Amino acid sequence: MSSKLRAGIVGGTGMVGQRFIALLENHPWFEVTSIAASPSSAGKTYEESVKGRWKLDTPMPEAVKRIMVQDASKVEEVAADVDLIFCAVDMKKEEIKALEEAYAKTGTPVISNNSAHRMTPDVPMVVPEINPDHLKVIEQQRKRLGTETGFIAVKPNCSIQSYVPMLHALQEFKPSKVVATTYQAISGAGKTFTDWPDMVDNVIPYIGGEEEKSEQEPLRIWGEVTEAGIVKAQEPVITTQCIRVPVADGHMAAVFVTFDEKPSKEDILDRWHNFKGRPQELELPSAPKQFITYFEEENRPQTRLDRDIEKGMGVSAGRLREDSLYDFKFVGLSHNTLRGAAGGGVLIAELLKAEGYILPKK
């Protein structure tokens, strides 16, 4: 019998669900044993349910092809056979909130890729290298939900991974004002160019709800755990524009930043190169050894060349220069469906397991 924790994928037929399944193939700690989706997919094998809709370049893992897809709304049935759940459903926000809480109340840890609970005060929204201390709010959440072992932890918006890690590494210099424009790949909308031919040779200067998330979620990540839950930080002030560009994978950000205590360029590069977080300390399976990579070349990072750095779990930066209006400007890049979505979720689960929050069900 396998000693791995049994993982369920709720929303397993969509692009992010497929990423979870691919990433968990041969994972040393987790094994996909259950997949759940909409009623239209339930009762079919996983291979049948995504026939003609497998969106990844890598083949579907053999181990999941014959798993019978369950109805995600039948919470007790799905939860009975798993130790944890990765959730990536496409539903209305209030429906997602209710569904995830229902799973948590069965005593099942839920690692969510969805935005529904990102601002719920007692739900940790985590970038494992940045705010692992927020996991302690789980105890408050468990009391509210009436469960000893279940909880929800969420991954933040995919676009902020392209600039927040670089700013976080510079917190000692007190960033006060940030302007960020993100150039976001179509896979962030769950699409390929086959699905979305209108994006070929096109740029769309609007992504619904994205700018509010990009401005507010970093403040929650930098917030403080209190008796009332997580309270957002007040600084830096962040303003963003979010643009959809004709790129398959990889979100890029052009960032301008002012500090209360202006560092030198050498200070910044030193902090980026030497930054490590809890995942690196624990040597978690999905953790990048070098979290932030800086490119000296003027034309780097580039999405096609650099999005897969550290197996898509690292972030990269380039073009660091002093600015005439702000202190510095730079370009950042992250892989939106790996570090920014499913990979980030898997890393959160690894951190939760390592810190004792996820255990086998008895």
mmCIF file of C-alpha atoms in Angstrom:
data_model
loop_
_atom_site.group_PDB
_atom_site.id
_atom_site.type_symbol
_atom_site.label_atom_id
_atom_site.label_comp_id
_atom_site.label_asym_id
_atom_site.label_seq_id
_atom_site.Cartn_x
_atom_site.Cartn_y
_atom_site.Cartn_z
ATOM 1 C CA MET A 1 0.000 0.000 0.000
ATOM 2 C CA SER A 2 1.332 3.448 -0.916
ATOM 3 C CA SER A 3 2.566 5.664 1.909
ATOM 4 C CA LYS A 4 1.736 8.778 -0.092
ATOM 5 C CA LEU A 5 -1.119 11.076 0.891
ATOM 6 C CA ARG A 6 -4.221 10.581 -1.257
ATOM 7 C CA ALA A 7 -4.984 13.712 -3.275
ATOM 8 C CA GLY A 8 -8.274 14.606 -4.925
ATOM 9 C CA ILE A 9 -8.538 17.124 -7.766
ATOM 10 C CA VAL A 10 -11.838 19.012 -7.708
ATOM 11 C CA GLY A 11 -12.228 20.699 -11.074
ATOM 12 C CA GLY A 12 -9.843 18.209 -12.612
ATOM 13 C CA THR A 13 -10.981 18.583 -16.239
ATOM 14 C CA GLY A 14 -10.015 22.261 -16.703
ATOM 15 C CA MET A 15 -6.582 23.610 -17.604
ATOM 16 C CA VAL A 16 -5.413 24.184 -14.018
ATOM 17 C CA GLY A 17 -6.857 20.847 -12.926
ATOM 18 C CA GLN A 18 -4.895 19.195 -15.725
ATOM 19 C CA ARG A 19 -1.759 20.987 -14.500
ATOM 20 C CA PHE A 20 -2.323 19.618 -10.998
ATOM 21 C CA ILE A 21 -2.647 16.100 -12.406
ATOM 22 C CA ALA A 22 0.530 16.443 -14.490
ATOM 23 C CA LEU A 23 2.553 17.917 -11.616
ATOM 24 C CA LEU A 24 1.477 15.217 -9.177
ATOM 25 C CA GLU A 25 2.581 12.394 -11.458
ATOM 26 C CA ASN A 26 5.348 10.598 -9.526
ATOM 27 C CA HIS A 27 5.248 13.187 -6.716
ATOM 28 C CA PRO A 28 7.128 11.847 -3.681
ATOM 29 C CA TRP A 29 4.442 12.871 -1.150
ATOM 30 C CA PHE A 30 1.087 12.975 -2.962
ATOM 31 C CA GLU A 31 -0.788 10.617 -5.270
ATOM 32 C CA VAL A 32 -3.910 11.472 -7.277
ATOM 33 C CA THR A 33 -6.559 8.949 -6.291
ATOM 34 C CA SER A 34 -9.774 10.907 -6.990
ATOM 35 C CA ILE A 35 -10.917 13.398 -9.607
ATOM 36 C CA ALA A 36 -14.170 15.348 -9.445
ATOM 37 C CA ALA A 37 -15.806 17.740 -11.880
ATOM 38 C CA SER A 38 -19.225 18.842 -13.119
ATOM 39 C CA PRO A 39 -22.133 16.376 -13.375
ATOM 40 C CA SER A 40 -21.631 16.221 -17.165
ATOM 41 C CA SER A 41 -18.199 14.624 -16.629
ATOM 42 C CA ALA A 42 -19.172 12.409 -13.692
ATOM 43 C CA GLY A 43 -19.399 8.676 -14.363
ATOM 44 C CA LYS A 44 -16.842 8.746 -17.170
ATOM 45 C CA THR A 45 -13.213 7.759 -16.965
ATOM 46 C CA TYR A 46 -10.888 10.740 -16.773
ATOM 47 C CA GLU A 47 -9.581 9.945 -20.242
ATOM 48 C CA GLU A 48 -13.124 9.979 -21.641
ATOM 49 C CA SER A 49 -14.083 13.171 -19.799
ATOM 50 C CA VAL A 50 -11.257 15.245 -21.311
ATOM 51 C CA LYS A 51 -11.157 13.598 -24.726
ATOM 52 C CA GLY A 52 -10.113 16.236 -27.224
ATOM 53 C CA ARG A 53 -9.642 18.788 -24.413
ATOM 54 C CA TRP A 54 -6.246 17.872 -22.955
ATOM 55 C CA LYS A 55 -4.464 21.246 -23.110
ATOM 56 C CA LEU A 56 -0.910 20.409 -22.025
ATOM 57 C CA ASP A 57 2.073 19.573 -24.194
ATOM 58 C CA THR A 58 2.948 16.607 -21.992
ATOM 59 C CA PRO A 59 0.823 13.440 -22.326
ATOM 60 C CA MET A 60 -1.887 12.556 -19.848
ATOM 61 C CA PRO A 61 -0.400 10.405 -17.041
ATOM 62 C CA GLU A 62 -1.333 6.748 -17.445
ATOM 63 C CA ALA A 63 -2.204 6.435 -13.751
ATOM 64 C CA VAL A 64 -5.196 8.790 -14.012
ATOM 65 C CA LYS A 65 -6.716 7.688 -17.311
ATOM 66 C CA ARG A 66 -9.013 5.062 -15.783
ATOM 67 C CA ILE A 67 -10.002 6.981 -12.661
ATOM 68 C CA MET A 68 -13.775 7.425 -12.674
ATOM 69 C CA VAL A 69 -14.683 11.097 -12.437
ATOM 70 C CA GLN A 70 -17.005 11.931 -9.524
ATOM 71 C CA ASP A 71 -19.582 14.672 -9.163
ATOM 72 C CA ALA A 72 -17.835 17.515 -7.311
ATOM 73 C CA SER A 73 -21.085 18.523 -5.611
ATOM 74 C CA LYS A 74 -21.256 15.154 -3.798
ATOM 75 C CA VAL A 75 -18.865 16.370 -1.169
ATOM 76 C CA GLU A 76 -19.051 13.528 1.334
ATOM 77 C CA GLU A 77 -18.438 10.902 -1.351
ATOM 78 C CA VAL A 78 -15.421 12.677 -2.816
ATOM 79 C CA ALA A 79 -13.910 13.561 0.551
ATOM 80 C CA ALA A 80 -14.257 10.040 1.941
ATOM 81 C CA ASP A 81 -11.382 8.660 -0.127
ATOM 82 C CA VAL A 82 -8.794 11.465 0.039
ATOM 83 C CA ASP A 83 -6.449 13.066 2.555
ATOM 84 C CA LEU A 84 -6.410 16.476 0.852
ATOM 85 C CA ILE A 85 -8.019 18.268 -2.073
ATOM 86 C CA PHE A 86 -6.703 20.631 -4.731
ATOM 87 C CA CYS A 87 -9.579 22.791 -5.959
ATOM 88 C CA ALA A 88 -9.691 24.545 -9.349
ATOM 89 C CA VAL A 89 -13.360 24.833 -10.274
ATOM 90 C CA ASP A 90 -15.081 27.200 -12.689
ATOM 91 C CA MET A 91 -18.155 28.377 -10.788
ATOM 92 C CA LYS A 92 -19.650 31.545 -9.336
ATOM 93 C CA LYS A 93 -17.729 33.006 -6.396
ATOM 94 C CA GLU A 94 -20.372 32.299 -3.746
ATOM 95 C CA GLU A 95 -20.792 28.738 -5.009
ATOM 96 C CA ILE A 96 -17.048 28.170 -4.768
ATOM 97 C CA LYS A 97 -16.940 29.554 -1.224
ATOM 98 C CA ALA A 98 -19.722 27.235 -0.132
ATOM 99 C CA LEU A 99 -18.222 24.210 -1.892
ATOM 100 C CA GLU A 100 -14.752 24.689 -0.415
ATOM 101 C CA GLU A 101 -16.127 25.190 3.082
ATOM 102 C CA ALA A 102 -18.242 22.054 2.700
ATOM 103 C CA TYR A 103 -15.120 20.046 1.848
ATOM 104 C CA ALA A 104 -13.184 21.581 4.752
ATOM 105 C CA LYS A 105 -15.991 20.689 7.178
ATOM 106 C CA THR A 106 -15.525 17.011 6.288
ATOM 107 C CA GLY A 107 -12.077 17.279 7.892
ATOM 108 C CA THR A 108 -10.316 17.587 4.537
ATOM 109 C CA PRO A 109 -7.602 20.192 3.846
ATOM 110 C CA VAL A 110 -8.449 22.198 0.717
ATOM 111 C CA ILE A 111 -5.707 23.917 -1.283
ATOM 112 C CA SER A 112 -7.529 26.279 -3.599
ATOM 113 C CA ASN A 113 -6.526 27.867 -6.877
ATOM 114 C CA ASN A 114 -9.722 29.932 -6.838
ATOM 115 C CA SER A 115 -10.142 33.575 -5.804
ATOM 116 C CA ALA A 116 -13.315 33.110 -3.749
ATOM 117 C CA HIS A 117 -11.652 32.908 -0.310
ATOM 118 C CA ARG A 118 -8.627 35.134 -0.919
ATOM 119 C CA MET A 119 -10.053 37.900 1.247
ATOM 120 C CA THR A 120 -11.729 35.699 3.884
ATOM 121 C CA PRO A 121 -9.979 36.911 7.089
ATOM 122 C CA ASP A 122 -9.178 33.472 8.528
ATOM 123 C CA VAL A 123 -8.120 31.837 5.241
ATOM 124 C CA PRO A 124 -4.367 32.078 4.561
ATOM 125 C CA MET A 125 -3.413 33.280 1.076
ATOM 126 C CA VAL A 126 0.157 32.107 0.729
ATOM 127 C CA VAL A 127 3.270 32.472 -1.364
ATOM 128 C CA PRO A 128 5.316 29.930 0.607
ATOM 129 C CA GLU A 129 8.596 31.866 0.386
ATOM 130 C CA ILE A 130 6.953 35.100 1.526
ATOM 131 C CA ASN A 131 4.320 34.615 4.238
ATOM 132 C CA PRO A 132 4.420 31.076 5.682
ATOM 133 C CA ASP A 133 3.609 32.595 9.084
ATOM 134 C CA HIS A 134 0.042 33.209 7.858
ATOM 135 C CA LEU A 135 -0.642 29.472 8.170
ATOM 136 C CA LYS A 136 -1.215 29.949 11.890
ATOM 137 C CA VAL A 137 -4.564 31.603 11.099
ATOM 138 C CA ILE A 138 -5.804 28.106 10.187
ATOM 139 C CA GLU A 139 -6.538 27.437 13.864
ATOM 140 C CA GLN A 140 -9.034 30.330 13.863
ATOM 141 C CA GLN A 141 -10.621 29.013 10.684
ATOM 142 C CA ARG A 142 -10.986 25.501 12.081
ATOM 143 C CA LYS A 143 -12.858 26.861 15.099
ATOM 144 C CA ARG A 144 -15.228 28.800 12.833
ATOM 145 C CA LEU A 145 -15.881 25.795 10.606
ATOM 146 C CA GLY A 146 -16.127 23.336 13.492
ATOM 147 C CA THR A 147 -13.438 20.951 12.282
ATOM 148 C CA GLU A 148 -10.259 19.627 13.858
ATOM 149 C CA THR A 149 -8.414 18.746 10.657
ATOM 150 C CA GLY A 150 -10.096 20.490 7.712
ATOM 151 C CA PHE A 151 -9.310 23.972 6.433
ATOM 152 C CA ILE A 152 -8.899 26.074 3.274
ATOM 153 C CA ALA A 153 -5.632 27.633 2.127
ATOM 154 C CA VAL A 154 -5.496 29.636 -1.093
ATOM 155 C CA LYS A 155 -2.948 30.625 -3.702
ATOM 156 C CA PRO A 156 -2.896 34.295 -4.749
ATOM 157 C CA ASN A 157 -3.510 35.689 -8.203
ATOM 158 C CA CYS A 158 -1.106 34.405 -10.852
ATOM 159 C CA SER A 159 -0.037 37.847 -12.093
ATOM 160 C CA ILE A 160 1.384 39.103 -8.787
ATOM 161 C CA GLN A 161 4.009 36.356 -8.749
ATOM 162 C CA SER A 162 5.828 38.304 -11.472
ATOM 163 C CA TYR A 163 6.650 41.259 -9.197
ATOM 164 C CA VAL A 164 5.731 40.659 -5.534
ATOM 165 C CA PRO A 165 8.678 38.305 -4.790
ATOM 166 C CA MET A 166 11.150 40.942 -5.991
ATOM 167 C CA LEU A 167 9.491 43.634 -3.877
ATOM 168 C CA HIS A 168 9.330 41.341 -0.866
ATOM 169 C CA ALA A 169 13.061 40.681 -1.003
ATOM 170 C CA LEU A 170 13.499 44.473 -0.627
ATOM 171 C CA GLN A 171 11.167 45.000 2.340
ATOM 172 C CA GLU A 172 13.976 46.313 4.559
ATOM 173 C CA PHE A 173 14.163 49.364 2.270
ATOM 174 C CA LYS A 174 10.419 50.041 2.753
ATOM 175 C CA PRO A 175 8.840 50.208 -0.726
ATOM 176 C CA SER A 176 6.224 52.985 -0.577
ATOM 177 C CA LYS A 177 4.887 53.440 -4.128
ATOM 178 C CA VAL A 178 4.617 50.825 -6.873
ATOM 179 C CA VAL A 179 3.373 51.053 -10.460
ATOM 180 C CA ALA A 180 3.085 47.709 -12.254
ATOM 181 C CA THR A 181 1.831 46.870 -15.723
ATOM 182 C CA THR A 182 1.356 43.148 -16.328
ATOM 183 C CA TYR A 183 1.433 41.462 -19.732
ATOM 184 C CA GLN A 184 -0.509 38.259 -19.209
ATOM 185 C CA ALA A 185 -0.557 35.025 -21.193
ATOM 186 C CA ILE A 186 -3.766 33.544 -22.567
ATOM 187 C CA SER A 187 -3.440 30.409 -20.433
ATOM 188 C CA GLY A 188 -4.297 32.698 -17.507
ATOM 189 C CA ALA A 189 -7.808 32.648 -18.942
ATOM 190 C CA GLY A 190 -7.681 28.864 -19.316
ATOM 191 C CA LYS A 191 -7.249 29.198 -23.086
ATOM 192 C CA THR A 192 -4.969 28.108 -25.877
ATOM 193 C CA PHE A 193 -4.664 29.787 -29.282
ATOM 194 C CA THR A 194 -6.907 27.048 -30.681
ATOM 195 C CA ASP A 195 -9.607 27.995 -28.157
ATOM 196 C CA TRP A 196 -9.100 31.727 -28.594
ATOM 197 C CA PRO A 197 -8.157 32.581 -32.207
ATOM 198 C CA ASP A 198 -9.052 36.235 -31.595
ATOM 199 C CA MET A 199 -5.871 36.530 -29.509
ATOM 200 C CA VAL A 200 -3.578 35.752 -32.433
ATOM 201 C CA ASP A 201 -1.807 38.977 -33.464
ATOM 202 C CA ASN A 202 -3.796 40.897 -30.845
ATOM 203 C CA VAL A 203 -3.532 42.671 -27.483
ATOM 204 C CA ILE A 204 -6.518 43.273 -25.200
ATOM 205 C CA PRO A 205 -5.960 46.089 -22.657
ATOM 206 C CA TYR A 206 -8.437 44.754 -20.097
ATOM 207 C CA ILE A 207 -8.775 41.659 -17.902
ATOM 208 C CA GLY A 208 -11.872 41.725 -15.718
ATOM 209 C CA GLY A 209 -11.162 42.097 -11.988
ATOM 210 C CA GLU A 210 -7.429 41.658 -12.450
ATOM 211 C CA GLU A 211 -6.268 45.146 -11.526
ATOM 212 C CA GLU A 212 -8.077 45.165 -8.188
ATOM 213 C CA LYS A 213 -6.550 41.777 -7.326
ATOM 214 C CA SER A 214 -3.092 42.921 -8.406
ATOM 215 C CA GLU A 215 -3.289 46.003 -6.198
ATOM 216 C CA GLN A 216 -4.899 44.492 -3.096
ATOM 217 C CA GLU A 217 -3.623 40.915 -2.822
ATOM 218 C CA PRO A 218 0.023 41.905 -2.221
ATOM 219 C CA LEU A 219 -1.117 43.963 0.767
ATOM 220 C CA ARG A 220 -2.874 40.940 2.226
ATOM 221 C CA ILE A 221 0.220 38.791 1.704
ATOM 222 C CA TRP A 222 2.231 41.417 3.618
ATOM 223 C CA GLY A 223 -0.489 41.687 6.266
ATOM 224 C CA GLU A 224 -0.504 40.684 9.923
ATOM 225 C CA VAL A 225 -2.233 37.785 11.656
ATOM 226 C CA THR A 226 -4.467 39.146 14.437
ATOM 227 C CA GLU A 227 -7.316 37.824 16.575
ATOM 228 C CA ALA A 228 -9.645 39.118 13.829
ATOM 229 C CA GLY A 229 -7.770 37.177 11.156
ATOM 230 C CA ILE A 230 -5.352 38.605 8.621
ATOM 231 C CA VAL A 231 -5.313 42.403 8.399
ATOM 232 C CA LYS A 232 -3.871 43.897 5.205
ATOM 233 C CA ALA A 233 -0.728 46.022 5.209
ATOM 234 C CA GLN A 234 -1.153 49.718 4.386
ATOM 235 C CA GLU A 235 1.940 50.109 2.235
ATOM 236 C CA PRO A 236 3.169 50.215 -0.414
ATOM 237 C CA VAL A 237 0.521 51.990 -2.436
ATOM 238 C CA ILE A 238 0.159 49.925 -5.623
ATOM 239 C CA THR A 239 -1.472 50.847 -8.920
ATOM 240 C CA THR A 240 -1.620 48.472 -11.887
ATOM 241 C CA GLN A 241 -2.758 47.919 -15.440
ATOM 242 C CA CYS A 242 -3.313 44.360 -16.670
ATOM 243 C CA ILE A 243 -3.079 43.542 -20.370
ATOM 244 C CA ARG A 244 -3.718 40.276 -22.234
ATOM 245 C CA VAL A 245 -1.008 39.536 -24.799
ATOM 246 C CA PRO A 246 -0.609 36.808 -27.462
ATOM 247 C CA VAL A 247 1.661 34.549 -25.394
ATOM 248 C CA ALA A 248 0.839 30.947 -24.488
ATOM 249 C CA ASP A 249 2.353 30.902 -20.972
ATOM 250 C CA GLY A 250 4.206 33.398 -18.803
ATOM 251 C CA HIS A 251 3.121 36.648 -17.140
ATOM 252 C CA MET A 252 5.503 39.609 -17.386
ATOM 253 C CA ALA A 253 5.455 42.817 -15.322
ATOM 254 C CA ALA A 254 7.029 46.226 -15.893
ATOM 255 C CA VAL A 255 7.513 47.709 -12.427
ATOM 256 C CA PHE A 256 8.384 51.157 -11.045
ATOM 257 C CA VAL A 257 9.079 51.495 -7.309
ATOM 258 C CA THR A 258 9.952 54.204 -4.788
ATOM 259 C CA PHE A 259 11.426 53.402 -1.352
ATOM 260 C CA ASP A 260 11.424 55.261 1.950
ATOM 261 C CA GLU A 261 15.067 54.233 2.299
ATOM 262 C CA LYS A 262 16.470 54.079 -1.221
ATOM 263 C CA PRO A 263 18.857 51.150 -1.781
ATOM 264 C CA SER A 264 21.676 51.030 -4.291
ATOM 265 C CA LYS A 265 21.446 48.842 -7.384
ATOM 266 C CA GLU A 266 24.041 46.586 -5.776
ATOM 267 C CA ASP A 267 21.876 46.272 -2.644
ATOM 268 C CA ILE A 268 18.900 45.204 -4.745
ATOM 269 C CA LEU A 269 20.808 42.621 -6.748
ATOM 270 C CA ASP A 270 22.335 41.218 -3.573
ATOM 271 C CA ARG A 271 18.942 40.809 -1.884
ATOM 272 C CA TRP A 272 17.435 39.176 -4.958
ATOM 273 C CA HIS A 273 20.278 36.730 -5.407
ATOM 274 C CA ASN A 274 20.419 35.693 -1.749
ATOM 275 C CA PHE A 275 16.717 35.582 -0.962
ATOM 276 C CA LYS A 276 15.496 32.257 0.392
ATOM 277 C CA GLY A 277 12.293 31.302 2.129
ATOM 278 C CA ARG A 278 10.831 28.476 4.153
ATOM 279 C CA PRO A 279 10.495 26.118 1.121
ATOM 280 C CA GLN A 280 14.224 26.393 0.454
ATOM 281 C CA GLU A 281 15.043 25.837 4.143
ATOM 282 C CA LEU A 282 12.847 22.723 4.198
ATOM 283 C CA GLU A 283 14.032 21.569 0.748
ATOM 284 C CA LEU A 284 10.448 20.951 -0.327
ATOM 285 C CA PRO A 285 10.126 18.782 -3.468
ATOM 286 C CA SER A 286 8.736 21.566 -5.696
ATOM 287 C CA ALA A 287 10.781 24.431 -4.262
ATOM 288 C CA PRO A 288 13.145 26.226 -6.652
ATOM 289 C CA LYS A 289 16.708 26.254 -5.388
ATOM 290 C CA GLN A 290 17.148 29.817 -6.709
ATOM 291 C CA PHE A 291 13.854 31.623 -6.170
ATOM 292 C CA ILE A 292 14.766 34.906 -7.933
ATOM 293 C CA THR A 293 17.105 34.884 -10.935
ATOM 294 C CA TYR A 294 18.410 38.162 -12.352
ATOM 295 C CA PHE A 295 19.456 38.452 -15.996
ATOM 296 C CA GLU A 296 22.173 40.958 -16.888
ATOM 297 C CA GLU A 297 21.273 40.894 -20.610
ATOM 298 C CA GLU A 298 19.269 43.922 -21.726
ATOM 299 C CA ASN A 299 16.688 41.800 -23.556
ATOM 300 C CA ARG A 300 15.920 39.332 -20.744
ATOM 301 C CA PRO A 301 13.852 37.856 -19.218
ATOM 302 C CA GLN A 302 11.760 36.692 -22.154
ATOM 303 C CA THR A 303 8.614 34.607 -21.786
ATOM 304 C CA ARG A 304 9.544 31.844 -24.219
ATOM 305 C CA LEU A 305 13.148 31.570 -23.026
ATOM 306 C CA ASP A 306 12.752 32.052 -19.287
ATOM 307 C CA ARG A 307 9.266 31.109 -18.063
ATOM 308 C CA ASP A 308 10.383 27.534 -17.326
ATOM 309 C CA ILE A 309 13.278 28.532 -15.075
ATOM 310 C CA GLU A 310 13.556 26.141 -12.091
ATOM 311 C CA LYS A 311 10.897 23.934 -13.751
ATOM 312 C CA GLY A 312 8.558 26.930 -13.875
ATOM 313 C CA MET A 313 8.730 27.478 -10.110
ATOM 314 C CA GLY A 314 11.349 30.236 -10.069
ATOM 315 C CA VAL A 315 10.759 33.878 -10.960
ATOM 316 C CA SER A 316 13.109 36.087 -12.925
ATOM 317 C CA ALA A 317 13.941 39.761 -13.233
ATOM 318 C CA GLY A 318 15.910 42.023 -15.523
ATOM 319 C CA ARG A 319 16.496 45.586 -16.742
ATOM 320 C CA LEU A 320 17.001 47.025 -13.246
ATOM 321 C CA ARG A 321 17.679 50.765 -13.637
ATOM 322 C CA GLU A 322 17.298 53.985 -11.722
ATOM 323 C CA ASP A 323 14.284 56.000 -12.888
ATOM 324 C CA SER A 324 13.660 59.723 -13.381
ATOM 325 C CA LEU A 325 10.297 59.714 -11.519
ATOM 326 C CA TYR A 326 10.616 56.678 -9.238
ATOM 327 C CA ASP A 327 13.703 55.272 -7.550
ATOM 328 C CA PHE A 328 14.047 52.146 -9.705
ATOM 329 C CA LYS A 329 12.349 50.208 -12.481
ATOM 330 C CA PHE A 330 12.663 46.571 -13.524
ATOM 331 C CA VAL A 331 10.954 43.780 -15.458
ATOM 332 C CA GLY A 332 9.727 40.557 -13.825
ATOM 333 C CA LEU A 333 8.486 37.232 -15.171
ATOM 334 C CA SER A 334 6.777 34.142 -13.771
ATOM 335 C CA HIS A 335 5.138 31.043 -15.244
ATOM 336 C CA ASN A 336 1.453 31.653 -14.624
ATOM 337 C CA THR A 337 0.165 28.060 -14.664
ATOM 338 C CA LEU A 338 3.131 26.623 -12.738
ATOM 339 C CA ARG A 339 4.398 29.044 -10.088
ATOM 340 C CA GLY A 340 1.248 31.150 -10.505
ATOM 341 C CA ALA A 341 -1.345 28.369 -10.356
ATOM 342 C CA ALA A 342 -1.056 24.603 -9.948
ATOM 343 C CA GLY A 343 2.651 24.541 -9.083
ATOM 344 C CA GLY A 344 2.130 27.191 -6.446
ATOM 345 C CA GLY A 345 -0.738 25.128 -5.039
ATOM 346 C CA VAL A 346 1.395 21.996 -4.853
ATOM 347 C CA LEU A 347 4.151 23.943 -3.080
ATOM 348 C CA ILE A 348 1.615 25.243 -0.546
ATOM 349 C CA ALA A 349 0.474 21.652 0.086
ATOM 350 C CA GLU A 350 4.081 20.565 0.593
ATOM 351 C CA LEU A 351 4.618 23.365 3.098
ATOM 352 C CA LEU A 352 1.406 22.463 4.926
ATOM 353 C CA LYS A 353 2.439 18.815 5.137
ATOM 354 C CA ALA A 354 5.948 19.686 6.308
ATOM 355 C CA GLU A 355 4.546 21.972 9.010
ATOM 356 C CA GLY A 356 2.106 19.300 10.246
ATOM 357 C CA TYR A 357 -1.170 20.723 8.954
ATOM 358 C CA ILE A 358 -1.927 17.838 6.569
ATOM 359 C CA LEU A 359 -1.954 14.277 7.930
ATOM 360 C CA PRO A 360 -3.345 10.974 6.641
ATOM 361 C CA LYS A 361 -6.979 10.439 7.558
ATOM 362 C CA LYS A 362 -7.435 7.639 10.069
#
